[in-house]
mmCIF file of C-alpha atoms in Angstrom:
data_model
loop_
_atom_site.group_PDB
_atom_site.id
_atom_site.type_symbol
_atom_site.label_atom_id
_atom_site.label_comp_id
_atom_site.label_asym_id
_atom_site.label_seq_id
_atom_site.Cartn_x
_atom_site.Cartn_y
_atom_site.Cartn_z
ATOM 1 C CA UNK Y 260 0.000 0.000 0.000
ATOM 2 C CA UNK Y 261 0.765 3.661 0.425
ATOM 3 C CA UNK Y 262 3.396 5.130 2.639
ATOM 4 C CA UNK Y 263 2.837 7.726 4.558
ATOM 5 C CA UNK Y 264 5.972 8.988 6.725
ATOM 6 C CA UNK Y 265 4.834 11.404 9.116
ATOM 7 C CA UNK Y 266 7.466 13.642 11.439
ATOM 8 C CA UNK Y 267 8.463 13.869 14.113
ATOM 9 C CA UNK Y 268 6.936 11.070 16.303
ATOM 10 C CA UNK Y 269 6.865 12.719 18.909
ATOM 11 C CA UNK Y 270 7.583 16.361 20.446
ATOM 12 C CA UNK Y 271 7.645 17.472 23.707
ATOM 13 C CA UNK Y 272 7.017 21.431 24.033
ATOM 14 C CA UNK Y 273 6.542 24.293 26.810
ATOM 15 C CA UNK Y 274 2.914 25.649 26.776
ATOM 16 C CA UNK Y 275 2.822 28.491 24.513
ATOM 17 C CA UNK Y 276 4.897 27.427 22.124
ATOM 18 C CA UNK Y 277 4.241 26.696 18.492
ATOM 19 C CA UNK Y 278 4.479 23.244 17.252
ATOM 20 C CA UNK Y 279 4.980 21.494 13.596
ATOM 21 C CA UNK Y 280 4.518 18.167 11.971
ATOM 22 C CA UNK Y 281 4.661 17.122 8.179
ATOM 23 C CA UNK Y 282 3.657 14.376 6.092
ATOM 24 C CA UNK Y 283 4.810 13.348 2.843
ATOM 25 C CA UNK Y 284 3.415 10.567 0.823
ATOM 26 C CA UNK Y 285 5.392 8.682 -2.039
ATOM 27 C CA UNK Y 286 2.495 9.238 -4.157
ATOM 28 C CA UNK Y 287 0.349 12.065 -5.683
ATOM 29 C CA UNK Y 288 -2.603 12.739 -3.307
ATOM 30 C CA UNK Y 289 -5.622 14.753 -3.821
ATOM 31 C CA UNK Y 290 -7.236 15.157 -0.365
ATOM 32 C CA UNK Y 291 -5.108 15.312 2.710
ATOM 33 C CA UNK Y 292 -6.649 15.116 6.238
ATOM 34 C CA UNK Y 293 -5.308 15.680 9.796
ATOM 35 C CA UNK Y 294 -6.858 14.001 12.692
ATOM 36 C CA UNK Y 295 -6.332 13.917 16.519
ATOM 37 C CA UNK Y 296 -6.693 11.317 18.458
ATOM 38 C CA UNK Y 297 -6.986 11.108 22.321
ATOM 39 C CA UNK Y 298 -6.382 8.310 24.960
ATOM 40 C CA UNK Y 299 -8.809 5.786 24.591
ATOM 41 C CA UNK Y 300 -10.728 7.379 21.664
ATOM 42 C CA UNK Y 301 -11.266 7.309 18.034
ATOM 43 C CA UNK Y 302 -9.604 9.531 15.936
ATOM 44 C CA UNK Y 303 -11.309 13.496 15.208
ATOM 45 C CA UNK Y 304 -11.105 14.757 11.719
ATOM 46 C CA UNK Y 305 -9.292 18.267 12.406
ATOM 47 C CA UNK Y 306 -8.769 19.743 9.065
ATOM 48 C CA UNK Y 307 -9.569 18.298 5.410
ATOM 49 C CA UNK Y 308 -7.672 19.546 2.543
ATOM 50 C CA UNK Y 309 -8.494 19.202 -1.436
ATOM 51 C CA UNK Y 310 -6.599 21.290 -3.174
ATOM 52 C CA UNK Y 311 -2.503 21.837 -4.281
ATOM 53 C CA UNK Y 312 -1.538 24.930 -1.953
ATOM 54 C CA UNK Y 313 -4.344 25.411 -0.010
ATOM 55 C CA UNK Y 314 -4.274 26.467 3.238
ATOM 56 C CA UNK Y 315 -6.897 26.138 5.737
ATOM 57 C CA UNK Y 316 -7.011 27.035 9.252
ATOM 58 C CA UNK Y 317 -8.923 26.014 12.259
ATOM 59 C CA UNK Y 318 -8.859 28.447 15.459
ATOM 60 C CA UNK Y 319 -4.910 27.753 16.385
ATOM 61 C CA UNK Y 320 -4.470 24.757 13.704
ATOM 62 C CA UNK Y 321 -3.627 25.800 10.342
ATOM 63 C CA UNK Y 322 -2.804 22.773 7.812
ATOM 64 C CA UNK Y 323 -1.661 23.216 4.356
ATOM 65 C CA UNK Y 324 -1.456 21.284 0.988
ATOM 66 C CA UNK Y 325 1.448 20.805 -0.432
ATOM 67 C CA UNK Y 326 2.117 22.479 -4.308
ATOM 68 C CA UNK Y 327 3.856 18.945 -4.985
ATOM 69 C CA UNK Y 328 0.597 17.429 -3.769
ATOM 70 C CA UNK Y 329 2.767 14.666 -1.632
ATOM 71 C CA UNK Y 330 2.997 16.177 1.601
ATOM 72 C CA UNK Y 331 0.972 18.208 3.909
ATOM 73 C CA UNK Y 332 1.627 20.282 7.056
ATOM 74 C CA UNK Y 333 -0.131 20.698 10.219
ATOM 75 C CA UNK Y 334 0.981 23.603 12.367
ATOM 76 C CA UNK Y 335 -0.764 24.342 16.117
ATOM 77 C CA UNK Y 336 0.010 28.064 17.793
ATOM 78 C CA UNK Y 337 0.486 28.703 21.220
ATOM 79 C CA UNK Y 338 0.071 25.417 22.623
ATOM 80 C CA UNK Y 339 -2.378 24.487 25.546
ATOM 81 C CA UNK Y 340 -2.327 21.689 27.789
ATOM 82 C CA UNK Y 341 -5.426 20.097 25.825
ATOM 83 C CA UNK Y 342 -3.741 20.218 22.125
ATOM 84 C CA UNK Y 343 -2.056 16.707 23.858
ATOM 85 C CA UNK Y 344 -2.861 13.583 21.907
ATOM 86 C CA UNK Y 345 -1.684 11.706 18.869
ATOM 87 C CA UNK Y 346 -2.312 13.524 15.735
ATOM 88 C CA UNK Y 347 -2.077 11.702 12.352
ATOM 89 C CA UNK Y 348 -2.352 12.962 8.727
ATOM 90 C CA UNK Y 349 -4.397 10.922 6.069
ATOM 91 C CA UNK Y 350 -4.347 10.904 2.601
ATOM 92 C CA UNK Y 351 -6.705 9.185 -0.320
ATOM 93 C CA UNK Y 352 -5.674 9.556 -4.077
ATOM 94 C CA UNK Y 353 -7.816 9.539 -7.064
ATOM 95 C CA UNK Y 354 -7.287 5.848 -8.097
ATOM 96 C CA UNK Y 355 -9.093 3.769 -5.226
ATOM 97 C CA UNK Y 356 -11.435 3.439 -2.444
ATOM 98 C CA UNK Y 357 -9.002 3.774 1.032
ATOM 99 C CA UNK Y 358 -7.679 6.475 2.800
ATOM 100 C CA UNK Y 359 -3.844 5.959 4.127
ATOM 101 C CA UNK Y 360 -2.417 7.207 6.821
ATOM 102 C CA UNK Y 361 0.721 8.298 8.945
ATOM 103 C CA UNK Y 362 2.075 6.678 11.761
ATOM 104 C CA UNK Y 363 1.024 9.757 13.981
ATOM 105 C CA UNK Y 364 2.724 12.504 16.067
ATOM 106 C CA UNK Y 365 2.774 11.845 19.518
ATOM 107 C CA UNK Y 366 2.127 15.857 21.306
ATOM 108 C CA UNK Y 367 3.074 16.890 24.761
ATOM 109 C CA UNK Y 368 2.831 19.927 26.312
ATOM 110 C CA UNK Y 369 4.116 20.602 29.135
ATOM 111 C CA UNK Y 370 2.332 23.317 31.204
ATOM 112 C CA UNK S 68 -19.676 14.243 13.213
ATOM 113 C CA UNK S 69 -20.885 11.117 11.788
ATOM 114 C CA UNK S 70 -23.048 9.185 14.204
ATOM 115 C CA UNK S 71 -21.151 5.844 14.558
ATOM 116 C CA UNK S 72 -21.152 2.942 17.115
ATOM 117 C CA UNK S 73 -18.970 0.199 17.856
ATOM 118 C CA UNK S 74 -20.013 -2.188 19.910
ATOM 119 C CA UNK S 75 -18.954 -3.774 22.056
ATOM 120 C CA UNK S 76 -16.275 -1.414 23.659
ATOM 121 C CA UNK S 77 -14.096 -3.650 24.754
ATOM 122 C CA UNK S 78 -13.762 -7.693 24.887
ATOM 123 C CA UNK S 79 -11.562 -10.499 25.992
ATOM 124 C CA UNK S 80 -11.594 -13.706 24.293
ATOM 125 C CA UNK S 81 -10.153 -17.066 24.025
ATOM 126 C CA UNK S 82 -7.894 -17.938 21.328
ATOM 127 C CA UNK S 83 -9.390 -20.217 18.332
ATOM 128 C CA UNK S 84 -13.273 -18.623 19.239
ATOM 129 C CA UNK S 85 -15.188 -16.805 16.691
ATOM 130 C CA UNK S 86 -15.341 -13.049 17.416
ATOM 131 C CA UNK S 87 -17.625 -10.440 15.874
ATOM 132 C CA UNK S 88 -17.489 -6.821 16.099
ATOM 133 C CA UNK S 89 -20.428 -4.258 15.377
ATOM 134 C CA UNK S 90 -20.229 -0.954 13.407
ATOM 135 C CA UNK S 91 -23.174 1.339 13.177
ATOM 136 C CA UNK S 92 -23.604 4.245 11.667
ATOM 137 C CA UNK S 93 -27.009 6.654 11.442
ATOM 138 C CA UNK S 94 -25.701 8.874 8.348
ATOM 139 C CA UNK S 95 -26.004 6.717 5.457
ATOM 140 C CA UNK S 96 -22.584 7.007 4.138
ATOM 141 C CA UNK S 97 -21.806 4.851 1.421
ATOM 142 C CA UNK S 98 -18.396 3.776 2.321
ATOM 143 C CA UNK S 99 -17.410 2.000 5.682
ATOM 144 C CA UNK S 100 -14.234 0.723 6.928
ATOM 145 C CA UNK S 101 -12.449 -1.584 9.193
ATOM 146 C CA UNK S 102 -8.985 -0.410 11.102
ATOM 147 C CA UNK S 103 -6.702 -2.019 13.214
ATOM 148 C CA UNK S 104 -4.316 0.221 15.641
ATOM 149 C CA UNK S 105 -1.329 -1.046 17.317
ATOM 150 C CA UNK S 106 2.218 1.056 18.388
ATOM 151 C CA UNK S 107 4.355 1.630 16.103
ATOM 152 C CA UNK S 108 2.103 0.714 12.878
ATOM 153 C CA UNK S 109 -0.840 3.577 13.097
ATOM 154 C CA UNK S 110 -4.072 2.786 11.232
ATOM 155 C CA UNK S 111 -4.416 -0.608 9.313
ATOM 156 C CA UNK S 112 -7.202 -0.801 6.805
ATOM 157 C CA UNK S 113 -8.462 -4.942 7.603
ATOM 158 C CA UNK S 114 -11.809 -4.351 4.773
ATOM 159 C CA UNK S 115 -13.978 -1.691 3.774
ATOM 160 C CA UNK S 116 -17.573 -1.505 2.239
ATOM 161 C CA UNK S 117 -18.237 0.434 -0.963
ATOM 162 C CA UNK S 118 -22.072 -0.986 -0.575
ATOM 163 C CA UNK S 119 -24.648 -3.018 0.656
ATOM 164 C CA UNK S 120 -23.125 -6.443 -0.167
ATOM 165 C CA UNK S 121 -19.471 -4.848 -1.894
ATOM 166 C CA UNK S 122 -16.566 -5.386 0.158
ATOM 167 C CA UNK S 123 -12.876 -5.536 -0.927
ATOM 168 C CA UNK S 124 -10.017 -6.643 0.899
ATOM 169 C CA UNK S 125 -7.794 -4.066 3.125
ATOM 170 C CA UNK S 126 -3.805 -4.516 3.856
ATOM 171 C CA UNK S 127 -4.121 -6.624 6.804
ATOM 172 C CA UNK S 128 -7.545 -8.473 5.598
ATOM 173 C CA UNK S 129 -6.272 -12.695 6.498
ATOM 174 C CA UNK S 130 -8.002 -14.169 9.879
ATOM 175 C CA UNK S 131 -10.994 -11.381 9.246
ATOM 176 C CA UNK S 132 -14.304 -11.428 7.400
ATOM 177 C CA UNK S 133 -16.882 -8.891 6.965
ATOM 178 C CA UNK S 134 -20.353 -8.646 5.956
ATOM 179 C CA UNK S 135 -22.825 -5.501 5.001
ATOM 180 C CA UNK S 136 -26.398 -7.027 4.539
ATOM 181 C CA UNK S 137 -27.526 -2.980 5.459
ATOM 182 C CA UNK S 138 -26.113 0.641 4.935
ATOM 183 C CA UNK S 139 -25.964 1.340 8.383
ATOM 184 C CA UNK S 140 -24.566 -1.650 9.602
ATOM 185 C CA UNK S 141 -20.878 -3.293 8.964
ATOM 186 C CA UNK S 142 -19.703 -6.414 10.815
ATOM 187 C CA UNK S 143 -16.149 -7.607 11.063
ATOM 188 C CA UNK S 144 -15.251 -11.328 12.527
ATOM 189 C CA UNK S 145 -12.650 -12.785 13.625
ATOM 190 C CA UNK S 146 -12.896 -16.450 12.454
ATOM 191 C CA UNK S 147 -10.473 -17.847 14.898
ATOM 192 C CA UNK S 148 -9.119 -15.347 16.976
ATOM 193 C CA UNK S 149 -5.261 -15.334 17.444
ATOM 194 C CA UNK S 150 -3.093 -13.628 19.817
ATOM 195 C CA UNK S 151 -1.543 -11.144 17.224
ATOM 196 C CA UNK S 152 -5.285 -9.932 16.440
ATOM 197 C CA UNK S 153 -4.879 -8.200 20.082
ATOM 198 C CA UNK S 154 -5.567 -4.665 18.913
ATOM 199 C CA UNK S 155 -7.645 -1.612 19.336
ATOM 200 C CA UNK S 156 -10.431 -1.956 16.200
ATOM 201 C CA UNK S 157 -11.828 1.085 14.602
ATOM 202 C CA UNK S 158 -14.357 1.530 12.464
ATOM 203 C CA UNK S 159 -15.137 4.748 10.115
ATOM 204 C CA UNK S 160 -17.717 5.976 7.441
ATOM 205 C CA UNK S 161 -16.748 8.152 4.519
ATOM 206 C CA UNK S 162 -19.870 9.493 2.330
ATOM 207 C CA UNK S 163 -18.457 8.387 -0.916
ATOM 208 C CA UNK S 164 -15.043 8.765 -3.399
ATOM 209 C CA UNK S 165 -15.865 12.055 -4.478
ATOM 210 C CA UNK S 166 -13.733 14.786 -4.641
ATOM 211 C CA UNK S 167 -14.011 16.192 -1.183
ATOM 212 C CA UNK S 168 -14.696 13.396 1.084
ATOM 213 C CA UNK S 169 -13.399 12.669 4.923
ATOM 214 C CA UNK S 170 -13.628 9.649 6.744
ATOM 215 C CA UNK S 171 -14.796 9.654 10.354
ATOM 216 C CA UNK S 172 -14.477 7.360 13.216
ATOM 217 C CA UNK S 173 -16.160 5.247 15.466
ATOM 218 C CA UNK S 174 -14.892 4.955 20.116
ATOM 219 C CA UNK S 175 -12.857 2.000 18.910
ATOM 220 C CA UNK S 176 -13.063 -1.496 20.076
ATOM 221 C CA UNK S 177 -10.608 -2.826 22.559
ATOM 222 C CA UNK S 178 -9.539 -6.339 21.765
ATOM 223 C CA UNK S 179 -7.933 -8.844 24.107
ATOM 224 C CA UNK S 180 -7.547 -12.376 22.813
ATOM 225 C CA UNK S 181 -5.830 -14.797 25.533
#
């Protein structure tokens, strides 16, 4: 299938701070989505992306679509205790029926 | 967000038993999917749904079996649970393959075969 890397795995940061993960797929994608995930719970579809070099925000997330159309970004500002969790990117192309997705980014914040 | 239920939330079985986990959903999205989660691996696809009765294999599809006899509902079964299908199981629902579609996600099932 796919692969998605997605970086880094994990990040540790002081509250406040701004944080930033990437994915990159080895394959053309047209829709990118980020999703967070806490303890013990499904995944929550953050952001959805459809187009090359879009850029869409979401209070302090702001995600963007690559021109290249094989990676996407995912940046948070000013990090709060409750932006902790696992957050993973997604990505479906225009050939089949799945949606593939990173190995997630592991966020702490510590206050 | 989609309204979709697993069920149940979490189970412990014995190795070699038949195990079947329930995915509902009340939105009437055409495709639904099966997920496996364990460290170090993310999201597996197992078998997804493009329809009542369509089903196609997913990465990680041997040892599982699904069935879709209604829209809302998508079953996944374990035919003879193993050890390695230990896993957190996740379903999701995705309203079709057009152009700007998202996938969303069920609580998860917790799975613990001994």
């Amino acid at each position: 299938g796919q692969q998605l890397n997605q970086s880094p795995q994990s990040m540790f940061i002081q509250e406040g701070e701004d944080v930033s993960m990437n994915c990159t797929s080895s394959s053309i994608f047209n829709t990118w989505l980020w999703y967070k995930q806490d303890p013990g719970e499904g995944p929550v579809l953050l952001i959805a992306l459809y187009k090359a070099g879009e850029l869409t925000s979401n209070g302090r997330l702001t995600a963007q679509f690559g021109i290249t159309r094989k990676d996407s970004f995912l940046n948070i500002s000013a990090s709060i205790p409750s932006d902790v969790g696992i957050y993973f990117c997604a990505g479906k192309d225009s050939t089949g029926n799945q949606f593939y997705f990173g190995t997630g980014t592991s966020l702490t914040v510590i206050p | 967000d989609a309204g979709i239920t697993q069920s149940p939330r979490h189970k412990v079985t014995e190795t070699g038993t038949p195990v079947t986990l329930r995915c509902h959903q009340t939105e009437n999205h055409r495709y639904m999917y099966w997920y496996r989660q364990d460290p170090g691996h993310g999201l597996r696809l197992i078998h997804y749904s493009y329809g009542v009765k369509d089903t196609d294999k997913g990465e990680v599809s041997d040892g599982y079996s699904v069935s879709r006899s209604k829209t809302e509902d998508f079953l996944l079964t374990l035919e003879s649970a193993t050890s390695s299908q230990t896993s957190v199981y996740f379903c999701a629902t995705s309203p079709g393959l057009g152009r700007n579609t998202e996938a969303f996600f069920g609580q998860g099932t917790r799975l613990t075969v001994v």
